[in-house]
Every structure is written in C-alpha cells, then in structure tokens.
PDB file of C-alpha atoms in Angstrom:
ATOM      1  CA  MET A  10      -0.072  -0.288  -0.010  1.00 95.00           C
ATOM      2  CA  LYS A  11       1.079   3.472  -0.703  1.00 96.00           C
ATOM      3  CA  LEU A  12      -0.028   7.093   0.380  1.00 97.00           C
ATOM      4  CA  ILE A  13       0.169   9.322  -2.720  1.00 98.00           C
ATOM      5  CA  THR A  14       0.346  13.122  -1.784  1.00 98.00           C
ATOM      6  CA  ALA A  15      -0.196  15.460  -4.517  1.00 98.00           C
ATOM      7  CA  ILE A  16       0.358  19.287  -4.085  1.00 96.00           C
ATOM      8  CA  ILE A  17      -1.330  21.217  -7.024  1.00 95.00           C
ATOM      9  CA  GLN A  18      -2.493  24.528  -8.194  1.00 92.00           C
ATOM     10  CA  PRO A  19      -6.129  25.310  -7.066  1.00 94.00           C
ATOM     11  CA  ASP A  20      -7.516  25.881 -10.373  1.00 93.00           C
ATOM     12  CA  ARG A  21      -6.402  22.464 -11.451  1.00 95.00           C
ATOM     13  CA  LEU A  22      -8.605  20.528  -8.618  1.00 96.00           C
ATOM     14  CA  ASP A  23     -11.543  20.034 -10.759  1.00 96.00           C
ATOM     15  CA  HIS A  24      -9.607  18.769 -13.544  1.00 96.00           C
ATOM     16  CA  VAL A  25      -7.689  16.195 -11.335  1.00 97.00           C
ATOM     17  CA  ARG A  26     -10.785  15.021  -9.464  1.00 96.00           C
ATOM     18  CA  GLU A  27     -12.718  14.267 -12.588  1.00 97.00           C
ATOM     19  CA  ALA A  28      -9.789  12.499 -14.007  1.00 97.00           C
ATOM     20  CA  LEU A  29      -9.317  10.247 -11.007  1.00 97.00           C
ATOM     21  CA  ILE A  30     -13.120   9.436 -11.136  1.00 96.00           C
ATOM     22  CA  GLN A  31     -12.737   8.234 -14.723  1.00 96.00           C
ATOM     23  CA  ALA A  32      -9.826   6.374 -13.628  1.00 95.00           C
ATOM     24  CA  ASP A  33     -11.922   4.494 -10.929  1.00 93.00           C
ATOM     25  CA  ILE A  34     -10.077   6.374  -8.042  1.00 93.00           C
ATOM     26  CA  THR A  35     -12.859   7.753  -6.138  1.00 91.00           C
ATOM     27  CA  ARG A  36     -11.586   7.874  -2.476  1.00 92.00           C
ATOM     28  CA  ILE A  37      -9.272  11.124  -1.694  1.00 95.00           C
ATOM     29  CA  THR A  38      -8.908  13.444   1.039  1.00 96.00           C
ATOM     30  CA  VAL A  39      -8.570  17.223  -0.268  1.00 97.00           C
ATOM     31  CA  SER A  40      -7.080  20.122   1.950  1.00 97.00           C
ATOM     32  CA  ARG A  41      -6.453  23.645   1.195  1.00 96.00           C
ATOM     33  CA  VAL A  42      -2.769  24.690   2.133  1.00 94.00           C
ATOM     34  CA  THR A  43      -0.360  27.328   1.483  1.00 87.00           C
ATOM     35  CA  GLY A  44       3.159  26.885   0.517  1.00 84.00           C
ATOM     36  CA  HIS A  45       6.177  28.220  -1.778  1.00 78.00           C
ATOM     37  CA  GLY A  46       8.087  26.082  -4.131  1.00 75.00           C
ATOM     38  CA  ARG A  47      10.424  27.406  -6.750  1.00 69.00           C
ATOM     39  CA  GLN A  48       7.979  30.262  -8.037  1.00 64.00           C
ATOM     40  CA  GLU A  49      10.056  33.389  -8.265  1.00 61.00           C
ATOM     41  CA  ASP A  50       8.247  36.109  -6.282  1.00 59.00           C
ATOM     42  CA  ILE A  51      11.161  37.644  -4.357  1.00 60.00           C
ATOM     43  CA  GLU A  52      10.385  40.858  -3.052  1.00 62.00           C
ATOM     44  CA  TYR A  53      12.244  43.733  -1.699  1.00 66.00           C
ATOM     45  CA  TYR A  54      11.391  46.161   0.990  1.00 66.00           C
ATOM     46  CA  ARG A  55      13.500  49.242   1.685  1.00 71.00           C
ATOM     47  CA  GLY A  56      16.456  47.502  -0.296  1.00 72.00           C
ATOM     48  CA  GLN A  57      15.965  44.298   2.137  1.00 70.00           C
ATOM     49  CA  LYS A  58      14.879  40.992   0.692  1.00 67.00           C
ATOM     50  CA  ILE A  59      11.798  39.624   2.430  1.00 64.00           C
ATOM     51  CA  ALA A  60      10.357  36.113   2.762  1.00 63.00           C
ATOM     52  CA  PRO A  61       8.205  35.077  -0.250  1.00 66.00           C
ATOM     53  CA  ASN A  62       4.635  34.949   0.116  1.00 73.00           C
ATOM     54  CA  LEU A  63       2.895  31.484   0.719  1.00 77.00           C
ATOM     55  CA  LEU A  64       0.772  30.711  -2.070  1.00 82.00           C
ATOM     56  CA  PRO A  65      -2.615  28.863  -1.848  1.00 87.00           C
ATOM     57  CA  LYS A  66      -2.370  25.113  -3.029  1.00 92.00           C
ATOM     58  CA  VAL A  67      -4.377  22.287  -2.930  1.00 96.00           C
ATOM     59  CA  ARG A  68      -3.368  18.783  -1.272  1.00 98.00           C
ATOM     60  CA  LEU A  69      -4.558  15.673  -2.190  1.00 98.00           C
ATOM     61  CA  ASP A  70      -3.982  12.501  -0.100  1.00 98.00           C
ATOM     62  CA  ILE A  71      -4.841   9.098  -1.714  1.00 97.00           C
ATOM     63  CA  ALA A  72      -4.277   5.913  -0.104  1.00 96.00           C
ATOM     64  CA  VAL A  73      -3.975   2.993  -2.767  1.00 95.00           C
ATOM     65  CA  ASN A  74      -2.965  -0.415  -3.333  1.00 93.00           C
ATOM     66  CA  ASP A  75       0.100  -1.048  -5.041  1.00 94.00           C
ATOM     67  CA  GLN A  76      -1.198  -1.920  -8.339  1.00 94.00           C
ATOM     68  CA  PHE A  77      -2.952   1.659  -8.599  1.00 94.00           C
ATOM     69  CA  VAL A  78       0.104   3.685  -7.967  1.00 96.00           C
ATOM     70  CA  ASN A  79       1.253   4.214 -11.352  1.00 97.00           C
ATOM     71  CA  VAL A  80      -2.359   4.826 -12.717  1.00 97.00           C
ATOM     72  CA  THR A  81      -3.116   7.194  -9.877  1.00 97.00           C
ATOM     73  CA  VAL A  82       0.191   9.262 -10.550  1.00 97.00           C
ATOM     74  CA  ASP A  83      -0.423   9.382 -14.312  1.00 97.00           C
ATOM     75  CA  THR A  84      -3.677  10.742 -14.056  1.00 97.00           C
ATOM     76  CA  ILE A  85      -2.826  13.344 -11.647  1.00 97.00           C
ATOM     77  CA  VAL A  86       0.284  14.525 -13.625  1.00 96.00           C
ATOM     78  CA  ALA A  87      -2.025  14.696 -16.725  1.00 95.00           C
ATOM     79  CA  ALA A  88      -4.680  16.525 -15.419  1.00 96.00           C
ATOM     80  CA  ALA A  89      -2.723  18.841 -12.931  1.00 95.00           C
ATOM     81  CA  ARG A  90      -0.272  20.175 -15.538  1.00 94.00           C
ATOM     82  CA  HIS A  91      -0.949  23.491 -17.380  1.00 89.00           C
ATOM     83  CA  GLU A  92      -0.645  23.001 -21.133  1.00 86.00           C
ATOM     84  CA  SER A  93       3.076  23.362 -21.651  1.00 84.00           C
ATOM     85  CA  GLY A  94       3.902  22.609 -17.785  1.00 83.00           C
ATOM     86  CA  GLU A  95       4.831  25.572 -15.736  1.00 82.00           C
ATOM     87  CA  ILE A  96       6.659  26.110 -12.375  1.00 82.00           C
ATOM     88  CA  GLY A  97       4.400  25.857  -9.724  1.00 82.00           C
ATOM     89  CA  ASP A  98       2.285  22.967 -11.444  1.00 88.00           C
ATOM     90  CA  GLY A  99       2.940  20.837  -8.219  1.00 92.00           C
ATOM     91  CA  LYS A 100       4.587  17.897  -6.868  1.00 95.00           C
ATOM     92  CA  ILE A 101       3.860  14.265  -6.143  1.00 97.00           C
ATOM     93  CA  PHE A 102       5.026  12.375  -3.096  1.00 98.00           C
ATOM     94  CA  ILE A 103       4.744   8.370  -2.919  1.00 98.00           C
ATOM     95  CA  THR A 104       5.381   7.173   0.728  1.00 97.00           C
ATOM     96  CA  PRO A 105       4.959   3.487   1.948  1.00 97.00           C
ATOM     97  CA  LEU A 106       1.772   3.056   3.961  1.00 94.00           C
ATOM     98  CA  GLU A 107       2.280   0.572   6.772  1.00 94.00           C
ATOM     99  CA  GLU A 108      -1.255  -0.059   7.897  1.00 93.00           C
ATOM    100  CA  CYS A 109      -4.774   1.112   6.861  1.00 93.00           C
ATOM    101  CA  VAL A 110      -7.877   0.446   9.286  1.00 94.00           C
ATOM    102  CA  ARG A 111     -11.459   1.024   8.634  1.00 93.00           C
ATOM    103  CA  ILE A 112     -12.842   2.310  11.902  1.00 94.00           C
ATOM    104  CA  ARG A 113     -16.340   1.090  11.391  1.00 94.00           C
ATOM    105  CA  THR A 114     -15.318  -2.588  10.816  1.00 94.00           C
ATOM    106  CA  ASN A 115     -11.948  -2.798  12.124  1.00 94.00           C
ATOM    107  CA  GLU A 116     -10.977  -4.100   8.672  1.00 93.00           C
ATOM    108  CA  ARG A 117      -7.163  -3.900   8.149  1.00 93.00           C
ATOM    109  CA  GLY A 118      -4.746  -3.779   5.200  1.00 91.00           C
ATOM    110  CA  GLY A 119      -5.251  -3.449   1.472  1.00 88.00           C
ATOM    111  CA  SER A 120      -9.223  -4.424   1.803  1.00 89.00           C
ATOM    112  CA  ALA A 121      -9.655  -1.361   4.240  1.00 89.00           C
ATOM    113  CA  ILE A 122      -8.660   0.965   1.444  1.00 86.00           C
TER     114      ILE A 122
END
C-alpha cells in the first residue's frame, strides 16, 4: 500500500478530481494549504529581501494498493499540468503506507482502502 500526496494548483482541482473518477479512483482527501516552491516572487522592502509569500495550493491524499500507484500518478500528472508545464504546477510524493484500518469494521490492510 502507498500514500500518494499531491500538491497542485487550486485551479486544477476539478480537472484532477474528474480524471481520478474516470480512472476509478474515488477515495481522496482534499485540503487547502499554502506553500512556496520554486516560484520566483522575491520581494524587496527598503532594499532588504523579504520572505516570499505563501501561495494557495491544494493537497490531495490518496491511499492506494500497489497496483493503482502508476495509474493514480499518471492521472494526476496529466490533469494537474498546465498546457506546456509551468513552474508551480505541483509535486507528487509517494510514501509507503504501513497499515490502514477502517474504523467502522476494524478491517485492516489493502481491503480497508
């Protein structure tokens, strides 16, 4: 099992969500977050560099069984990327998921996803 975390632009959320549904991936968690990556928005105030502003982003967390990892990642990349790809389109992190427990039934492992 893997936990796929994607940080994407807010304007791409509907595209990504619809693409995931088309790929039969329907269980996702969406959070509104702020952050800063490689975007160049260095500002100066009275000749001093100031910290870059945190930009609004959307975080998707998707727990999947191993056979769905590539499908999920490819779907997110295709739907989240702007036409030619831009700095700030986002990132995807894939981490091992040790255990999953469905609270209602106490079901564990891949079948709980």
